[in-house]
CSV table of N, CA and C in Angstrom, one decimal:
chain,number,residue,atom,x,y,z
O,28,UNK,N,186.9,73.3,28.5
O,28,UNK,CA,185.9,72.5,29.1
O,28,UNK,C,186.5,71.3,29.7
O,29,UNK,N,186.5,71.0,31.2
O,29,UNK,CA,186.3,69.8,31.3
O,29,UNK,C,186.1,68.8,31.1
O,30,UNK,N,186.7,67.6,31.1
O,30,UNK,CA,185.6,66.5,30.7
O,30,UNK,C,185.0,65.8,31.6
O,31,UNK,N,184.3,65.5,31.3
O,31,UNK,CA,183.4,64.5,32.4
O,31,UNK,C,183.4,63.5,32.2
O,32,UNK,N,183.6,62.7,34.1
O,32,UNK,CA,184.1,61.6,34.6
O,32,UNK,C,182.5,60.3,35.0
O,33,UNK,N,182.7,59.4,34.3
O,33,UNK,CA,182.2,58.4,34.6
O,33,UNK,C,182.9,57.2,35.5
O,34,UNK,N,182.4,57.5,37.1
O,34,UNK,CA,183.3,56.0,38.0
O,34,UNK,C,182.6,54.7,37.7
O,35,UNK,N,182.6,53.6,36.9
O,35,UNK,CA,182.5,52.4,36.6
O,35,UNK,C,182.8,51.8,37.9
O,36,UNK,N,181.4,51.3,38.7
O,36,UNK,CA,181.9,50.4,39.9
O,36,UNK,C,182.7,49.0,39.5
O,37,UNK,N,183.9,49.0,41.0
O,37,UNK,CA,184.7,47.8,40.6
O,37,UNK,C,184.3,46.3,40.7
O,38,UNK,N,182.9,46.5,40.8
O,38,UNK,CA,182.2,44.9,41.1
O,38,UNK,C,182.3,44.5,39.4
O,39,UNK,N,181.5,45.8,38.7
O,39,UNK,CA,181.4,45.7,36.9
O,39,UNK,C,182.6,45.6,36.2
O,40,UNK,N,182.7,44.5,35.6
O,40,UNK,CA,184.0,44.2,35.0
O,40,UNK,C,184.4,45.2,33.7
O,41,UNK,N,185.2,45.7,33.5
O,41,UNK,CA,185.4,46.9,32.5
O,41,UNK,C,184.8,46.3,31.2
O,42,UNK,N,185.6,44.8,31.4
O,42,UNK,CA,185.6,44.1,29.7
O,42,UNK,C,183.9,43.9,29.4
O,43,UNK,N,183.2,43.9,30.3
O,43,UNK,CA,181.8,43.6,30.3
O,43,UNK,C,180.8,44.8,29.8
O,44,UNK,N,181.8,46.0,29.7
O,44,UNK,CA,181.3,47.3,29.3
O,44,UNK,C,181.7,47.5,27.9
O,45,UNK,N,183.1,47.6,28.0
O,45,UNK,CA,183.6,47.9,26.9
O,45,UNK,C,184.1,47.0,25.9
O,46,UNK,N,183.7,45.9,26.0
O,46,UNK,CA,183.9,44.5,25.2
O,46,UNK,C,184.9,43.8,25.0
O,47,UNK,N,185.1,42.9,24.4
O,47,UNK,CA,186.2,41.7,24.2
O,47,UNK,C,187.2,43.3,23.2
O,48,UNK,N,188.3,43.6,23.5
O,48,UNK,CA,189.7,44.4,23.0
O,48,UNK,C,188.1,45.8,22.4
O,49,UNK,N,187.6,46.3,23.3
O,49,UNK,CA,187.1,47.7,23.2
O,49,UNK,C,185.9,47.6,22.0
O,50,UNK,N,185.7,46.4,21.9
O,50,UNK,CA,184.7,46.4,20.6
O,50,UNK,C,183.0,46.7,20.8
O,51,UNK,N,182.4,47.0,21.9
O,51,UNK,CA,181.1,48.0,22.3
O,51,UNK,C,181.9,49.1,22.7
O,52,UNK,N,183.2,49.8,22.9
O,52,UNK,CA,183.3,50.8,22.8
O,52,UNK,C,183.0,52.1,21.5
O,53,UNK,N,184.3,51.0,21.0
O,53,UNK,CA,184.8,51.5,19.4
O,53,UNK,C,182.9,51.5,18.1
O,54,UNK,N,182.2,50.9,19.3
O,54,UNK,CA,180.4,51.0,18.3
O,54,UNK,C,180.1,52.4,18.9
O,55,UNK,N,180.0,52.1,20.2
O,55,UNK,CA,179.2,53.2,20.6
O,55,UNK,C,180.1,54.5,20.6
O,56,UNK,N,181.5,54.4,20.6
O,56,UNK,CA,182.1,55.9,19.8
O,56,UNK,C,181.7,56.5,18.5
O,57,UNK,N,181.6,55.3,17.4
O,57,UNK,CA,181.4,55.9,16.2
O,57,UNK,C,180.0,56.5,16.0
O,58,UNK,N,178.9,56.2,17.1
O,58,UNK,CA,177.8,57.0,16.9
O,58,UNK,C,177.7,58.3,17.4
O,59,UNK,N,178.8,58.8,18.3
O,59,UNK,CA,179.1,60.0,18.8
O,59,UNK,C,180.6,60.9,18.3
O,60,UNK,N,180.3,61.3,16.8
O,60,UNK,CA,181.6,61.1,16.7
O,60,UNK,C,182.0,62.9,16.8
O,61,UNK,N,181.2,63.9,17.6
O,61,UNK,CA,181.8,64.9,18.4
O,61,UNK,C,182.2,65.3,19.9
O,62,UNK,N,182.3,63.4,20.3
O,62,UNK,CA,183.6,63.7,21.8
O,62,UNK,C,184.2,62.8,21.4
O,63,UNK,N,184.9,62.8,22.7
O,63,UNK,CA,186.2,62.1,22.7
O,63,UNK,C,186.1,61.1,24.0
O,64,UNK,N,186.5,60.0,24.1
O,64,UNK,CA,186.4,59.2,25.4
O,64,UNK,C,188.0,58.5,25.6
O,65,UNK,N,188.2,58.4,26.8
O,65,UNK,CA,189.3,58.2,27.2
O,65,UNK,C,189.3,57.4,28.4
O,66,UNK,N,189.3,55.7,28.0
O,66,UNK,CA,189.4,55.2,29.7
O,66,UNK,C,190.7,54.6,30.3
O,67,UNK,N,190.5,54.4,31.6
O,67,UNK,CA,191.6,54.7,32.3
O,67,UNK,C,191.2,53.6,33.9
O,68,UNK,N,191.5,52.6,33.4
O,68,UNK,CA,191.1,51.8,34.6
O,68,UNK,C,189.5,51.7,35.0
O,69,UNK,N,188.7,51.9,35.7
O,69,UNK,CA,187.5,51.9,36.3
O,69,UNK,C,186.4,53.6,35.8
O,70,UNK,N,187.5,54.4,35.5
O,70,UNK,CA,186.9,55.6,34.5
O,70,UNK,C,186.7,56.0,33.1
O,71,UNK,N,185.9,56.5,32.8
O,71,UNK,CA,185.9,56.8,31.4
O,71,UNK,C,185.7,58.3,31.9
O,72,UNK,N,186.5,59.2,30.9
O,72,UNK,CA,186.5,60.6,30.9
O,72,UNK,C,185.5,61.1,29.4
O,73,UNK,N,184.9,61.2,29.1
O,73,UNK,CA,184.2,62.1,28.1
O,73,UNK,C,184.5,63.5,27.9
O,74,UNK,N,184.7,64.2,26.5
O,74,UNK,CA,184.9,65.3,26.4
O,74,UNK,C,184.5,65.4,25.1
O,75,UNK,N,184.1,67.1,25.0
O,75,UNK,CA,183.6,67.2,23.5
O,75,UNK,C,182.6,68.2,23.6
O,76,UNK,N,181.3,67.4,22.5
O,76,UNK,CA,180.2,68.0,22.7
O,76,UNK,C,179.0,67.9,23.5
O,77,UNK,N,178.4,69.4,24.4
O,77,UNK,CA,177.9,68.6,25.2
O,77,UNK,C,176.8,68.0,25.5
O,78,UNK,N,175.8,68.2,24.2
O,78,UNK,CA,174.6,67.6,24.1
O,78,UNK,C,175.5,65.5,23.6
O,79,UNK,N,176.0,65.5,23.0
O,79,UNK,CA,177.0,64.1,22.9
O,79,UNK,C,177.1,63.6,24.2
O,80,UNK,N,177.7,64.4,24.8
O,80,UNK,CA,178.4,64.1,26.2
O,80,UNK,C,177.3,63.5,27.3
O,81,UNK,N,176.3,64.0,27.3
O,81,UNK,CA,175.6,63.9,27.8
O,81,UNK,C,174.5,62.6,27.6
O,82,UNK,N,174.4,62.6,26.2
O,82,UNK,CA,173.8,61.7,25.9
O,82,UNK,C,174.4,60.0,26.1
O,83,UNK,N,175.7,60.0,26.1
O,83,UNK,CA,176.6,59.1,25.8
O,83,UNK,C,176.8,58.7,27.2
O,84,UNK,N,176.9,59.9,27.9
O,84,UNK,CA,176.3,59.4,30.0
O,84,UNK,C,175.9,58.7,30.0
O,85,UNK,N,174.3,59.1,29.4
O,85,UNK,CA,173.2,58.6,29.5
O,85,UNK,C,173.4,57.3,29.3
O,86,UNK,N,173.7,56.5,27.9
O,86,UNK,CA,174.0,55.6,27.7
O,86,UNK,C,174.5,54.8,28.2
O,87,UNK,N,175.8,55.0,28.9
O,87,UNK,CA,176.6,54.6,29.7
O,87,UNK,C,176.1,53.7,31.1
O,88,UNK,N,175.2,54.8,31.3
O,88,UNK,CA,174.5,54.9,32.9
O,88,UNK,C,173.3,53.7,32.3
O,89,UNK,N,172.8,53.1,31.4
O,89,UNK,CA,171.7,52.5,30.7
O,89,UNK,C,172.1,50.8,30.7
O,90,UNK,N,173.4,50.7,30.5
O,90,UNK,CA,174.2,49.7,29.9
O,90,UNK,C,174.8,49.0,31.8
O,91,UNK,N,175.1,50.1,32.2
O,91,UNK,CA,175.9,49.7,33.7
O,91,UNK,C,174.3,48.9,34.5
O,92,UNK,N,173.5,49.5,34.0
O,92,UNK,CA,172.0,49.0,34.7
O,92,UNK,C,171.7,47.7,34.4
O,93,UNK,N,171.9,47.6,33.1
O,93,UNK,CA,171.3,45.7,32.7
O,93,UNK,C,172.8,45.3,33.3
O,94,UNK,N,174.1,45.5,33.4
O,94,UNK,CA,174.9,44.8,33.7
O,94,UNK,C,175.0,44.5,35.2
O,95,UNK,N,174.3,45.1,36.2
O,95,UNK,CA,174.3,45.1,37.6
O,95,UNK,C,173.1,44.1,38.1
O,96,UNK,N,172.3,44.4,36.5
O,96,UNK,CA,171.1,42.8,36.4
O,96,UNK,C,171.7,41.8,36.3
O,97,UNK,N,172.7,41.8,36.1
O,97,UNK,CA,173.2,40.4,35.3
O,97,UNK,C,173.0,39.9,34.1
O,98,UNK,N,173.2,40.9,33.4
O,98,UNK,CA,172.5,40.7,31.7
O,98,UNK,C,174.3,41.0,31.3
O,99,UNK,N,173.9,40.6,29.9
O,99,UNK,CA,175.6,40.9,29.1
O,99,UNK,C,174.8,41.9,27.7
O,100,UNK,N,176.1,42.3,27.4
O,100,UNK,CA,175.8,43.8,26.1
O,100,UNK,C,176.1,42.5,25.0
């Protein structure tokens, strides 16, 4: 299976997603702990399971929305 690609626009600052050294990452991984995530500059790759995967999109896609408000996680 592929994994699936999340493009993080470059306006959104990564650290503003994934926290001060990955620490809203390293949270919201441990709640999904049947994928795997892998970022890589402005992408995050997801792989795994794919009710997880999907949900963890979801999420993703949730978080990028108050941050384009101008809100912080």
């Amino acid at each position: 299976m592929e994994p699936a690609l999340i493009s993080v626009p470059t306006a959104i600052p990564m650290v503003a997603l994934l926290g001060p050294q990955d620490a809203y990452l390293r949270q919201i991984e441990s709640a999904f702990p049947l994928i795997q995530v892998t970022v890589r500059g402005n992408e995050i790759f997801v792989k795994g399971d794919p009710e997880q995967s999907s949900k963890f999109e979801a999420l993703v896609s949730e978080l990028l929305v108050l941050l384009r408000a101008g809100q912080t996680l």
